[in-house]
Amino acid sequence: MSTLTQKLAQPKPNRLRHPDRRSVYWLDQLPPEKTGSTTKIELTPRWSELCRSKKFYTQVTLSPVWEVSEWALRAVPSDRLCSLAQPRAHVAGWQPDRPLLVPLNRGTQTAVPTSRICQLAQPKRRSVLEGSGPKSKPVPMTPIPCKASAHIELLAAPKHDHSKFKGERSVCWSVSRAARNYVASQRLLELSSPKERKALFEGYDPYVVSRAARSASPSARLQQLSLPLPRKCSSNKEGEVWSQERC
């Protein structure tokens, strides 16, 4: 057991056989200088095999059709090959696909249905239970003649357009001569011009409140709207003081 433990405790051997070169030497004096290469690397046989250049095959098949050898021409298949080359037989009872349009025989074309077949071909009639409860009787549904009232016929009549109704206006319409020759007044030009304001770097302050806004007084209607909604006061004796303060 001790021999196996000592064997497992041994470090793994370096397959590349690198010499032990530490980055720092804690010695009293500097190591001697070396003129040759400091590290010698020996490639393993596997690495030497991987470093070889690949072999390129220069043989090019000129034609996809190649010559058959003489032995292949004289080959004779065995009985096993002949049995495997046979196509698989269909299962017993297999039938080919039936065509979509099957020609009908003369007997089918001249067949006359019996009274029983005509009876079964009739659609089923629904039956409505007359009354309510366990003693209700089924009553066949029959169309009941019904006539609409004068009010329903009045409501069913389509609505007509008003006498002064005009259809949709065309997207392109002719502009009148007065509109084309109209000249805007000085007041319109003054209202259409944008407000002149200074830029921020010229001293314009957008947060300044005007003097008129500071001296404005609300009207009686605004004061009435600004009051809070009246709440119902509690009539309990214990909370009478509290409710009066809230009111």
JSON list of C-alpha atoms in Angstrom, two decimals:
[
{"chain": "A", "resi": 1, "resn": "MET", "atom": "CA", "xyz": [0.00, 0.00, 0.00]},
{"chain": "A", "resi": 2, "resn": "SER", "atom": "CA", "xyz": [2.85, 2.38, 0.83]},
{"chain": "A", "resi": 3, "resn": "THR", "atom": "CA", "xyz": [4.47, 1.66, -2.54]},
{"chain": "A", "resi": 4, "resn": "LEU", "atom": "CA", "xyz": [1.27, 2.64, -4.41]},
{"chain": "A", "resi": 5, "resn": "THR", "atom": "CA", "xyz": [0.90, 5.80, -2.31]},
{"chain": "A", "resi": 6, "resn": "GLN", "atom": "CA", "xyz": [4.50, 6.81, -3.05]},
{"chain": "A", "resi": 7, "resn": "LYS", "atom": "CA", "xyz": [3.92, 6.17, -6.74]},
{"chain": "A", "resi": 8, "resn": "LEU", "atom": "CA", "xyz": [0.80, 8.33, -6.82]},
{"chain": "A", "resi": 9, "resn": "ALA", "atom": "CA", "xyz": [2.58, 11.10, -4.89]},
{"chain": "A", "resi": 10, "resn": "GLN", "atom": "CA", "xyz": [5.20, 11.48, -7.62]},
{"chain": "A", "resi": 11, "resn": "PRO", "atom": "CA", "xyz": [4.66, 14.55, -9.94]},
{"chain": "A", "resi": 12, "resn": "LYS", "atom": "CA", "xyz": [3.67, 13.94, -13.51]},
{"chain": "A", "resi": 13, "resn": "PRO", "atom": "CA", "xyz": [6.60, 13.82, -15.94]},
{"chain": "A", "resi": 14, "resn": "ASN", "atom": "CA", "xyz": [6.96, 16.65, -18.45]},
{"chain": "A", "resi": 15, "resn": "ARG", "atom": "CA", "xyz": [6.57, 15.13, -21.89]},
{"chain": "A", "resi": 16, "resn": "LEU", "atom": "CA", "xyz": [8.13, 18.15, -23.59]},
{"chain": "A", "resi": 17, "resn": "ARG", "atom": "CA", "xyz": [11.19, 17.99, -21.33]},
{"chain": "A", "resi": 18, "resn": "HIS", "atom": "CA", "xyz": [11.30, 21.70, -20.52]},
{"chain": "A", "resi": 19, "resn": "PRO", "atom": "CA", "xyz": [14.12, 22.71, -18.21]},
{"chain": "A", "resi": 20, "resn": "ASP", "atom": "CA", "xyz": [13.06, 24.21, -14.92]},
{"chain": "A", "resi": 21, "resn": "ARG", "atom": "CA", "xyz": [13.42, 27.98, -15.38]},
{"chain": "A", "resi": 22, "resn": "ARG", "atom": "CA", "xyz": [12.02, 30.10, -12.60]},
{"chain": "A", "resi": 23, "resn": "SER", "atom": "CA", "xyz": [11.28, 33.80, -13.07]},
{"chain": "A", "resi": 24, "resn": "VAL", "atom": "CA", "xyz": [13.13, 34.89, -9.92]},
{"chain": "A", "resi": 25, "resn": "TYR", "atom": "CA", "xyz": [16.26, 33.38, -8.37]},
{"chain": "A", "resi": 26, "resn": "TRP", "atom": "CA", "xyz": [16.85, 34.01, -4.67]},
{"chain": "A", "resi": 27, "resn": "LEU", "atom": "CA", "xyz": [20.63, 33.52, -4.70]},
{"chain": "A", "resi": 28, "resn": "ASP", "atom": "CA", "xyz": [23.54, 35.35, -3.10]},
{"chain": "A", "resi": 29, "resn": "GLN", "atom": "CA", "xyz": [25.14, 35.92, -6.50]},
{"chain": "A", "resi": 30, "resn": "LEU", "atom": "CA", "xyz": [23.88, 36.24, -10.04]},
{"chain": "A", "resi": 31, "resn": "PRO", "atom": "CA", "xyz": [23.69, 33.08, -12.15]},
{"chain": "A", "resi": 32, "resn": "PRO", "atom": "CA", "xyz": [26.35, 32.64, -14.84]},
{"chain": "A", "resi": 33, "resn": "GLU", "atom": "CA", "xyz": [25.49, 34.00, -18.26]},
{"chain": "A", "resi": 34, "resn": "LYS", "atom": "CA", "xyz": [24.66, 31.51, -21.00]},
{"chain": "A", "resi": 35, "resn": "THR", "atom": "CA", "xyz": [25.61, 32.08, -24.58]},
{"chain": "A", "resi": 36, "resn": "GLY", "atom": "CA", "xyz": [23.45, 29.37, -26.13]},
{"chain": "A", "resi": 37, "resn": "SER", "atom": "CA", "xyz": [19.68, 29.03, -26.21]},
{"chain": "A", "resi": 38, "resn": "THR", "atom": "CA", "xyz": [18.13, 28.99, -22.79]},
{"chain": "A", "resi": 39, "resn": "THR", "atom": "CA", "xyz": [15.30, 26.58, -23.63]},
{"chain": "A", "resi": 40, "resn": "LYS", "atom": "CA", "xyz": [15.45, 23.48, -25.75]},
{"chain": "A", "resi": 41, "resn": "ILE", "atom": "CA", "xyz": [12.15, 22.09, -26.97]},
{"chain": "A", "resi": 42, "resn": "GLU", "atom": "CA", "xyz": [11.86, 18.61, -28.38]},
{"chain": "A", "resi": 43, "resn": "LEU", "atom": "CA", "xyz": [8.75, 17.69, -30.30]},
{"chain": "A", "resi": 44, "resn": "THR", "atom": "CA", "xyz": [6.93, 14.51, -29.51]},
{"chain": "A", "resi": 45, "resn": "PRO", "atom": "CA", "xyz": [6.30, 12.01, -32.31]},
{"chain": "A", "resi": 46, "resn": "ARG", "atom": "CA", "xyz": [2.65, 13.02, -32.35]},
{"chain": "A", "resi": 47, "resn": "TRP", "atom": "CA", "xyz": [3.48, 16.71, -32.80]},
{"chain": "A", "resi": 48, "resn": "SER", "atom": "CA", "xyz": [5.94, 15.88, -35.58]},
{"chain": "A", "resi": 49, "resn": "GLU", "atom": "CA", "xyz": [3.21, 13.91, -37.33]},
{"chain": "A", "resi": 50, "resn": "LEU", "atom": "CA", "xyz": [0.74, 16.79, -37.05]},
{"chain": "A", "resi": 51, "resn": "CYS", "atom": "CA", "xyz": [3.29, 19.29, -38.41]},
{"chain": "A", "resi": 52, "resn": "ARG", "atom": "CA", "xyz": [3.63, 17.45, -41.71]},
{"chain": "A", "resi": 53, "resn": "SER", "atom": "CA", "xyz": [1.94, 19.03, -44.71]},
{"chain": "A", "resi": 54, "resn": "LYS", "atom": "CA", "xyz": [-1.11, 17.33, -46.08]},
{"chain": "A", "resi": 55, "resn": "LYS", "atom": "CA", "xyz": [-0.86, 15.31, -49.24]},
{"chain": "A", "resi": 56, "resn": "PHE", "atom": "CA", "xyz": [-2.88, 16.62, -52.15]},
{"chain": "A", "resi": 57, "resn": "TYR", "atom": "CA", "xyz": [-4.21, 14.12, -54.62]},
{"chain": "A", "resi": 58, "resn": "THR", "atom": "CA", "xyz": [-3.54, 15.37, -58.14]},
{"chain": "A", "resi": 59, "resn": "GLN", "atom": "CA", "xyz": [-5.54, 12.58, -59.81]},
{"chain": "A", "resi": 60, "resn": "VAL", "atom": "CA", "xyz": [-8.69, 14.18, -61.28]},
{"chain": "A", "resi": 61, "resn": "THR", "atom": "CA", "xyz": [-11.58, 12.19, -62.69]},
{"chain": "A", "resi": 62, "resn": "LEU", "atom": "CA", "xyz": [-12.11, 13.61, -66.13]},
{"chain": "A", "resi": 63, "resn": "SER", "atom": "CA", "xyz": [-15.47, 11.98, -66.78]},
{"chain": "A", "resi": 64, "resn": "PRO", "atom": "CA", "xyz": [-18.22, 10.73, -64.47]},
{"chain": "A", "resi": 65, "resn": "VAL", "atom": "CA", "xyz": [-18.42, 7.57, -66.59]},
{"chain": "A", "resi": 66, "resn": "TRP", "atom": "CA", "xyz": [-15.65, 5.11, -65.82]},
{"chain": "A", "resi": 67, "resn": "GLU", "atom": "CA", "xyz": [-14.72, 1.83, -67.33]},
{"chain": "A", "resi": 68, "resn": "VAL", "atom": "CA", "xyz": [-16.04, -1.36, -65.80]},
{"chain": "A", "resi": 69, "resn": "SER", "atom": "CA", "xyz": [-13.43, -3.88, -64.92]},
{"chain": "A", "resi": 70, "resn": "GLU", "atom": "CA", "xyz": [-13.27, -7.25, -66.65]},
{"chain": "A", "resi": 71, "resn": "TRP", "atom": "CA", "xyz": [-14.04, -9.14, -63.44]},
{"chain": "A", "resi": 72, "resn": "ALA", "atom": "CA", "xyz": [-17.15, -7.04, -62.89]},
{"chain": "A", "resi": 73, "resn": "LEU", "atom": "CA", "xyz": [-18.35, -7.85, -66.39]},
{"chain": "A", "resi": 74, "resn": "ARG", "atom": "CA", "xyz": [-17.92, -11.58, -65.81]},
{"chain": "A", "resi": 75, "resn": "ALA", "atom": "CA", "xyz": [-19.44, -11.59, -62.32]},
{"chain": "A", "resi": 76, "resn": "VAL", "atom": "CA", "xyz": [-22.38, -13.99, -61.74]},
{"chain": "A", "resi": 77, "resn": "PRO", "atom": "CA", "xyz": [-24.83, -13.10, -58.93]},
{"chain": "A", "resi": 78, "resn": "SER", "atom": "CA", "xyz": [-25.59, -15.74, -56.34]},
{"chain": "A", "resi": 79, "resn": "ASP", "atom": "CA", "xyz": [-29.02, -17.06, -55.51]},
{"chain": "A", "resi": 80, "resn": "ARG", "atom": "CA", "xyz": [-29.12, -14.86, -52.38]},
{"chain": "A", "resi": 81, "resn": "LEU", "atom": "CA", "xyz": [-28.48, -11.70, -54.40]},
{"chain": "A", "resi": 82, "resn": "CYS", "atom": "CA", "xyz": [-31.16, -12.69, -56.89]},
{"chain": "A", "resi": 83, "resn": "SER", "atom": "CA", "xyz": [-33.69, -13.19, -54.08]},
{"chain": "A", "resi": 84, "resn": "LEU", "atom": "CA", "xyz": [-32.82, -9.84, -52.49]},
{"chain": "A", "resi": 85, "resn": "ALA", "atom": "CA", "xyz": [-33.11, -8.08, -55.86]},
{"chain": "A", "resi": 86, "resn": "GLN", "atom": "CA", "xyz": [-36.73, -9.18, -56.30]},
{"chain": "A", "resi": 87, "resn": "PRO", "atom": "CA", "xyz": [-39.30, -6.41, -55.54]},
{"chain": "A", "resi": 88, "resn": "ARG", "atom": "CA", "xyz": [-41.35, -6.79, -52.38]},
{"chain": "A", "resi": 89, "resn": "ALA", "atom": "CA", "xyz": [-44.72, -8.42, -53.02]},
{"chain": "A", "resi": 90, "resn": "HIS", "atom": "CA", "xyz": [-47.95, -6.82, -51.89]},
{"chain": "A", "resi": 91, "resn": "VAL", "atom": "CA", "xyz": [-49.89, -8.03, -48.89]},
{"chain": "A", "resi": 92, "resn": "ALA", "atom": "CA", "xyz": [-52.70, -10.48, -49.53]},
{"chain": "A", "resi": 93, "resn": "GLY", "atom": "CA", "xyz": [-55.92, -8.58, -50.14]},
{"chain": "A", "resi": 94, "resn": "TRP", "atom": "CA", "xyz": [-54.21, -5.39, -51.35]},
{"chain": "A", "resi": 95, "resn": "GLN", "atom": "CA", "xyz": [-56.03, -3.43, -54.03]},
{"chain": "A", "resi": 96, "resn": "PRO", "atom": "CA", "xyz": [-54.77, -0.51, -56.09]},
{"chain": "A", "resi": 97, "resn": "ASP", "atom": "CA", "xyz": [-56.07, 3.02, -55.50]},
{"chain": "A", "resi": 98, "resn": "ARG", "atom": "CA", "xyz": [-59.58, 3.61, -56.71]},
{"chain": "A", "resi": 99, "resn": "PRO", "atom": "CA", "xyz": [-59.89, 6.37, -59.31]},
{"chain": "A", "resi": 100, "resn": "LEU", "atom": "CA", "xyz": [-61.73, 9.54, -58.32]},
{"chain": "A", "resi": 101, "resn": "LEU", "atom": "CA", "xyz": [-64.33, 9.32, -61.06]},
{"chain": "A", "resi": 102, "resn": "VAL", "atom": "CA", "xyz": [-65.70, 5.80, -60.98]},
{"chain": "A", "resi": 103, "resn": "PRO", "atom": "CA", "xyz": [-67.92, 4.91, -63.94]},
{"chain": "A", "resi": 104, "resn": "LEU", "atom": "CA", "xyz": [-71.41, 3.96, -62.75]},
{"chain": "A", "resi": 105, "resn": "ASN", "atom": "CA", "xyz": [-72.99, 0.82, -64.08]},
{"chain": "A", "resi": 106, "resn": "ARG", "atom": "CA", "xyz": [-76.32, 0.85, -65.85]},
{"chain": "A", "resi": 107, "resn": "GLY", "atom": "CA", "xyz": [-78.18, -0.74, -62.90]},
{"chain": "A", "resi": 108, "resn": "THR", "atom": "CA", "xyz": [-77.15, 2.10, -60.57]},
{"chain": "A", "resi": 109, "resn": "GLN", "atom": "CA", "xyz": [-78.18, 4.74, -63.09]},
{"chain": "A", "resi": 110, "resn": "THR", "atom": "CA", "xyz": [-81.66, 3.22, -63.63]},
{"chain": "A", "resi": 111, "resn": "ALA", "atom": "CA", "xyz": [-82.34, 2.36, -59.96]},
{"chain": "A", "resi": 112, "resn": "VAL", "atom": "CA", "xyz": [-85.71, 3.48, -58.49]},
{"chain": "A", "resi": 113, "resn": "PRO", "atom": "CA", "xyz": [-85.85, 4.20, -54.72]},
{"chain": "A", "resi": 114, "resn": "THR", "atom": "CA", "xyz": [-88.42, 2.38, -52.63]},
{"chain": "A", "resi": 115, "resn": "SER", "atom": "CA", "xyz": [-91.02, 4.07, -50.44]},
{"chain": "A", "resi": 116, "resn": "ARG", "atom": "CA", "xyz": [-88.95, 3.26, -47.33]},
{"chain": "A", "resi": 117, "resn": "ILE", "atom": "CA", "xyz": [-85.87, 5.02, -48.76]},
{"chain": "A", "resi": 118, "resn": "CYS", "atom": "CA", "xyz": [-88.01, 8.05, -49.66]},
{"chain": "A", "resi": 119, "resn": "GLN", "atom": "CA", "xyz": [-89.37, 8.09, -46.12]},
{"chain": "A", "resi": 120, "resn": "LEU", "atom": "CA", "xyz": [-85.87, 7.99, -44.59]},
{"chain": "A", "resi": 121, "resn": "ALA", "atom": "CA", "xyz": [-84.70, 10.75, -46.94]},
{"chain": "A", "resi": 122, "resn": "GLN", "atom": "CA", "xyz": [-87.24, 13.21, -45.54]},
{"chain": "A", "resi": 123, "resn": "PRO", "atom": "CA", "xyz": [-85.79, 15.79, -43.08]},
{"chain": "A", "resi": 124, "resn": "LYS", "atom": "CA", "xyz": [-86.72, 15.48, -39.42]},
{"chain": "A", "resi": 125, "resn": "ARG", "atom": "CA", "xyz": [-89.34, 17.86, -38.07]},
{"chain": "A", "resi": 126, "resn": "ARG", "atom": "CA", "xyz": [-88.85, 19.60, -34.77]},
{"chain": "A", "resi": 127, "resn": "SER", "atom": "CA", "xyz": [-91.51, 19.41, -32.12]},
{"chain": "A", "resi": 128, "resn": "VAL", "atom": "CA", "xyz": [-92.27, 22.10, -29.55]},
{"chain": "A", "resi": 129, "resn": "LEU", "atom": "CA", "xyz": [-93.56, 21.24, -26.07]},
{"chain": "A", "resi": 130, "resn": "GLU", "atom": "CA", "xyz": [-96.99, 22.76, -25.50]},
{"chain": "A", "resi": 131, "resn": "GLY", "atom": "CA", "xyz": [-97.37, 24.08, -21.97]},
{"chain": "A", "resi": 132, "resn": "SER", "atom": "CA", "xyz": [-94.90, 23.66, -19.10]},
{"chain": "A", "resi": 133, "resn": "GLY", "atom": "CA", "xyz": [-94.46, 20.83, -16.66]},
{"chain": "A", "resi": 134, "resn": "PRO", "atom": "CA", "xyz": [-94.36, 17.04, -16.87]},
{"chain": "A", "resi": 135, "resn": "LYS", "atom": "CA", "xyz": [-97.70, 16.89, -18.75]},
{"chain": "A", "resi": 136, "resn": "SER", "atom": "CA", "xyz": [-96.52, 18.99, -21.69]},
{"chain": "A", "resi": 137, "resn": "LYS", "atom": "CA", "xyz": [-97.28, 17.51, -25.13]},
{"chain": "A", "resi": 138, "resn": "PRO", "atom": "CA", "xyz": [-95.03, 17.75, -28.19]},
{"chain": "A", "resi": 139, "resn": "VAL", "atom": "CA", "xyz": [-96.57, 19.84, -30.94]},
{"chain": "A", "resi": 140, "resn": "PRO", "atom": "CA", "xyz": [-95.09, 19.81, -34.46]},
{"chain": "A", "resi": 141, "resn": "MET", "atom": "CA", "xyz": [-93.70, 23.13, -35.63]},
{"chain": "A", "resi": 142, "resn": "THR", "atom": "CA", "xyz": [-95.73, 24.56, -38.49]},
{"chain": "A", "resi": 143, "resn": "PRO", "atom": "CA", "xyz": [-95.31, 27.97, -40.06]},
{"chain": "A", "resi": 144, "resn": "ILE", "atom": "CA", "xyz": [-97.83, 30.37, -38.49]},
{"chain": "A", "resi": 145, "resn": "PRO", "atom": "CA", "xyz": [-99.11, 33.13, -40.79]},
{"chain": "A", "resi": 146, "resn": "CYS", "atom": "CA", "xyz": [-98.11, 36.46, -39.30]},
{"chain": "A", "resi": 147, "resn": "LYS", "atom": "CA", "xyz": [-98.69, 40.01, -40.49]},
{"chain": "A", "resi": 148, "resn": "ALA", "atom": "CA", "xyz": [-96.66, 42.99, -39.36]},
{"chain": "A", "resi": 149, "resn": "SER", "atom": "CA", "xyz": [-98.42, 45.92, -37.79]},
{"chain": "A", "resi": 150, "resn": "ALA", "atom": "CA", "xyz": [-98.59, 49.35, -39.34]},
{"chain": "A", "resi": 151, "resn": "HIS", "atom": "CA", "xyz": [-96.02, 50.70, -36.84]},
{"chain": "A", "resi": 152, "resn": "ILE", "atom": "CA", "xyz": [-93.50, 47.95, -37.65]},
{"chain": "A", "resi": 153, "resn": "GLU", "atom": "CA", "xyz": [-93.94, 48.61, -41.38]},
{"chain": "A", "resi": 154, "resn": "LEU", "atom": "CA", "xyz": [-93.39, 52.31, -40.70]},
{"chain": "A", "resi": 155, "resn": "LEU", "atom": "CA", "xyz": [-90.21, 51.58, -38.78]},
{"chain": "A", "resi": 156, "resn": "ALA", "atom": "CA", "xyz": [-89.01, 49.18, -41.50]},
{"chain": "A", "resi": 157, "resn": "ALA", "atom": "CA", "xyz": [-89.29, 51.83, -44.20]},
{"chain": "A", "resi": 158, "resn": "PRO", "atom": "CA", "xyz": [-85.83, 53.25, -45.11]},
{"chain": "A", "resi": 159, "resn": "LYS", "atom": "CA", "xyz": [-85.10, 56.84, -44.23]},
{"chain": "A", "resi": 160, "resn": "HIS", "atom": "CA", "xyz": [-84.89, 59.36, -47.07]},
{"chain": "A", "resi": 161, "resn": "ASP", "atom": "CA", "xyz": [-82.41, 62.18, -47.32]},
{"chain": "A", "resi": 162, "resn": "HIS", "atom": "CA", "xyz": [-83.50, 65.66, -46.35]},
{"chain": "A", "resi": 163, "resn": "SER", "atom": "CA", "xyz": [-84.61, 68.00, -49.10]},
{"chain": "A", "resi": 164, "resn": "LYS", "atom": "CA", "xyz": [-81.71, 70.36, -48.31]},
{"chain": "A", "resi": 165, "resn": "PHE", "atom": "CA", "xyz": [-79.13, 67.59, -47.97]},
{"chain": "A", "resi": 166, "resn": "LYS", "atom": "CA", "xyz": [-76.00, 68.09, -50.03]},
{"chain": "A", "resi": 167, "resn": "GLY", "atom": "CA", "xyz": [-73.54, 65.34, -50.79]},
{"chain": "A", "resi": 168, "resn": "GLU", "atom": "CA", "xyz": [-69.88, 65.28, -49.92]},
{"chain": "A", "resi": 169, "resn": "ARG", "atom": "CA", "xyz": [-67.90, 68.21, -51.15]},
{"chain": "A", "resi": 170, "resn": "SER", "atom": "CA", "xyz": [-65.25, 67.48, -53.73]},
{"chain": "A", "resi": 171, "resn": "VAL", "atom": "CA", "xyz": [-61.65, 67.54, -52.58]},
{"chain": "A", "resi": 172, "resn": "CYS", "atom": "CA", "xyz": [-60.70, 69.91, -55.37]},
{"chain": "A", "resi": 173, "resn": "TRP", "atom": "CA", "xyz": [-63.05, 72.88, -55.90]},
{"chain": "A", "resi": 174, "resn": "SER", "atom": "CA", "xyz": [-62.69, 76.07, -57.80]},
{"chain": "A", "resi": 175, "resn": "VAL", "atom": "CA", "xyz": [-61.58, 79.11, -55.81]},
{"chain": "A", "resi": 176, "resn": "SER", "atom": "CA", "xyz": [-63.71, 82.19, -56.26]},
{"chain": "A", "resi": 177, "resn": "ARG", "atom": "CA", "xyz": [-62.34, 85.32, -57.91]},
{"chain": "A", "resi": 178, "resn": "ALA", "atom": "CA", "xyz": [-62.95, 87.40, -54.79]},
{"chain": "A", "resi": 179, "resn": "ALA", "atom": "CA", "xyz": [-60.85, 85.00, -52.69]},
{"chain": "A", "resi": 180, "resn": "ARG", "atom": "CA", "xyz": [-58.01, 85.10, -55.22]},
{"chain": "A", "resi": 181, "resn": "ASN", "atom": "CA", "xyz": [-57.97, 88.92, -55.33]},
{"chain": "A", "resi": 182, "resn": "TYR", "atom": "CA", "xyz": [-58.46, 89.45, -51.58]},
{"chain": "A", "resi": 183, "resn": "VAL", "atom": "CA", "xyz": [-55.93, 91.67, -49.80]},
{"chain": "A", "resi": 184, "resn": "ALA", "atom": "CA", "xyz": [-55.42, 91.18, -46.06]},
{"chain": "A", "resi": 185, "resn": "SER", "atom": "CA", "xyz": [-55.89, 94.21, -43.85]},
{"chain": "A", "resi": 186, "resn": "GLN", "atom": "CA", "xyz": [-53.26, 95.65, -41.57]},
{"chain": "A", "resi": 187, "resn": "ARG", "atom": "CA", "xyz": [-55.00, 94.16, -38.52]},
{"chain": "A", "resi": 188, "resn": "LEU", "atom": "CA", "xyz": [-54.91, 90.64, -39.97]},
{"chain": "A", "resi": 189, "resn": "LEU", "atom": "CA", "xyz": [-51.24, 91.00, -40.78]},
{"chain": "A", "resi": 190, "resn": "GLU", "atom": "CA", "xyz": [-50.61, 92.17, -37.24]},
{"chain": "A", "resi": 191, "resn": "LEU", "atom": "CA", "xyz": [-52.49, 89.21, -35.72]},
{"chain": "A", "resi": 192, "resn": "SER", "atom": "CA", "xyz": [-50.82, 86.66, -38.02]},
{"chain": "A", "resi": 193, "resn": "SER", "atom": "CA", "xyz": [-47.30, 87.76, -37.15]},
{"chain": "A", "resi": 194, "resn": "PRO", "atom": "CA", "xyz": [-45.65, 85.68, -34.36]},
{"chain": "A", "resi": 195, "resn": "LYS", "atom": "CA", "xyz": [-44.77, 87.17, -31.02]},
{"chain": "A", "resi": 196, "resn": "GLU", "atom": "CA", "xyz": [-41.27, 88.62, -30.82]},
{"chain": "A", "resi": 197, "resn": "ARG", "atom": "CA", "xyz": [-39.31, 87.22, -27.94]},
{"chain": "A", "resi": 198, "resn": "LYS", "atom": "CA", "xyz": [-35.71, 87.47, -26.98]},
{"chain": "A", "resi": 199, "resn": "ALA", "atom": "CA", "xyz": [-33.52, 84.41, -26.88]},
{"chain": "A", "resi": 200, "resn": "LEU", "atom": "CA", "xyz": [-32.27, 82.91, -23.63]},
{"chain": "A", "resi": 201, "resn": "PHE", "atom": "CA", "xyz": [-28.77, 84.24, -24.16]},
{"chain": "A", "resi": 202, "resn": "GLU", "atom": "CA", "xyz": [-30.20, 87.76, -24.70]},
{"chain": "A", "resi": 203, "resn": "GLY", "atom": "CA", "xyz": [-31.75, 87.85, -21.23]},
{"chain": "A", "resi": 204, "resn": "TYR", "atom": "CA", "xyz": [-35.19, 86.31, -21.83]},
{"chain": "A", "resi": 205, "resn": "ASP", "atom": "CA", "xyz": [-36.66, 84.65, -18.72]},
{"chain": "A", "resi": 206, "resn": "PRO", "atom": "CA", "xyz": [-39.67, 82.37, -19.44]},
{"chain": "A", "resi": 207, "resn": "TYR", "atom": "CA", "xyz": [-40.56, 82.07, -15.72]},
{"chain": "A", "resi": 208, "resn": "VAL", "atom": "CA", "xyz": [-41.20, 85.74, -15.07]},
{"chain": "A", "resi": 209, "resn": "VAL", "atom": "CA", "xyz": [-44.78, 86.50, -13.91]},
{"chain": "A", "resi": 210, "resn": "SER", "atom": "CA", "xyz": [-46.30, 89.57, -15.50]},
{"chain": "A", "resi": 211, "resn": "ARG", "atom": "CA", "xyz": [-47.46, 92.55, -13.41]},
{"chain": "A", "resi": 212, "resn": "ALA", "atom": "CA", "xyz": [-51.06, 92.13, -14.55]},
{"chain": "A", "resi": 213, "resn": "ALA", "atom": "CA", "xyz": [-51.09, 88.51, -13.37]},
{"chain": "A", "resi": 214, "resn": "ARG", "atom": "CA", "xyz": [-49.74, 89.48, -9.97]},
{"chain": "A", "resi": 215, "resn": "SER", "atom": "CA", "xyz": [-52.38, 92.19, -9.44]},
{"chain": "A", "resi": 216, "resn": "ALA", "atom": "CA", "xyz": [-55.32, 90.10, -10.77]},
{"chain": "A", "resi": 217, "resn": "SER", "atom": "CA", "xyz": [-58.22, 89.39, -8.41]},
{"chain": "A", "resi": 218, "resn": "PRO", "atom": "CA", "xyz": [-60.53, 86.36, -8.87]},
{"chain": "A", "resi": 219, "resn": "SER", "atom": "CA", "xyz": [-64.20, 86.88, -9.59]},
{"chain": "A", "resi": 220, "resn": "ALA", "atom": "CA", "xyz": [-67.03, 85.68, -7.34]},
{"chain": "A", "resi": 221, "resn": "ARG", "atom": "CA", "xyz": [-67.63, 82.73, -9.65]},
{"chain": "A", "resi": 222, "resn": "LEU", "atom": "CA", "xyz": [-64.00, 81.59, -9.42]},
{"chain": "A", "resi": 223, "resn": "GLN", "atom": "CA", "xyz": [-64.06, 81.86, -5.64]},
{"chain": "A", "resi": 224, "resn": "GLN", "atom": "CA", "xyz": [-67.25, 79.79, -5.58]},
{"chain": "A", "resi": 225, "resn": "LEU", "atom": "CA", "xyz": [-65.70, 77.10, -7.77]},
{"chain": "A", "resi": 226, "resn": "SER", "atom": "CA", "xyz": [-62.53, 76.97, -5.68]},
{"chain": "A", "resi": 227, "resn": "LEU", "atom": "CA", "xyz": [-64.41, 76.11, -2.47]},
{"chain": "A", "resi": 228, "resn": "PRO", "atom": "CA", "xyz": [-64.22, 72.41, -1.40]},
{"chain": "A", "resi": 229, "resn": "LEU", "atom": "CA", "xyz": [-67.26, 70.19, -1.77]},
{"chain": "A", "resi": 230, "resn": "PRO", "atom": "CA", "xyz": [-69.55, 70.23, 1.33]},
{"chain": "A", "resi": 231, "resn": "ARG", "atom": "CA", "xyz": [-69.52, 66.93, 3.25]},
{"chain": "A", "resi": 232, "resn": "LYS", "atom": "CA", "xyz": [-72.33, 65.51, 5.39]},
{"chain": "A", "resi": 233, "resn": "CYS", "atom": "CA", "xyz": [-71.79, 66.08, 9.13]},
{"chain": "A", "resi": 234, "resn": "SER", "atom": "CA", "xyz": [-72.23, 63.26, 11.63]},
{"chain": "A", "resi": 235, "resn": "SER", "atom": "CA", "xyz": [-75.19, 63.57, 14.07]},
{"chain": "A", "resi": 236, "resn": "ASN", "atom": "CA", "xyz": [-73.69, 61.35, 16.75]},
{"chain": "A", "resi": 237, "resn": "LYS", "atom": "CA", "xyz": [-73.22, 62.95, 20.17]},
{"chain": "A", "resi": 238, "resn": "GLU", "atom": "CA", "xyz": [-69.74, 61.49, 20.58]},
{"chain": "A", "resi": 239, "resn": "GLY", "atom": "CA", "xyz": [-68.42, 62.95, 17.36]},
{"chain": "A", "resi": 240, "resn": "GLU", "atom": "CA", "xyz": [-70.41, 66.18, 17.42]},
{"chain": "A", "resi": 241, "resn": "VAL", "atom": "CA", "xyz": [-67.39, 68.34, 18.19]},
{"chain": "A", "resi": 242, "resn": "TRP", "atom": "CA", "xyz": [-65.29, 66.59, 15.61]},
{"chain": "A", "resi": 243, "resn": "SER", "atom": "CA", "xyz": [-67.97, 66.90, 12.93]},
{"chain": "A", "resi": 244, "resn": "GLN", "atom": "CA", "xyz": [-68.43, 70.61, 13.61]},
{"chain": "A", "resi": 245, "resn": "GLU", "atom": "CA", "xyz": [-64.74, 71.17, 13.17]},
{"chain": "A", "resi": 246, "resn": "ARG", "atom": "CA", "xyz": [-64.81, 69.25, 9.89]},
{"chain": "A", "resi": 247, "resn": "CYS", "atom": "CA", "xyz": [-67.84, 71.19, 8.66]}
]
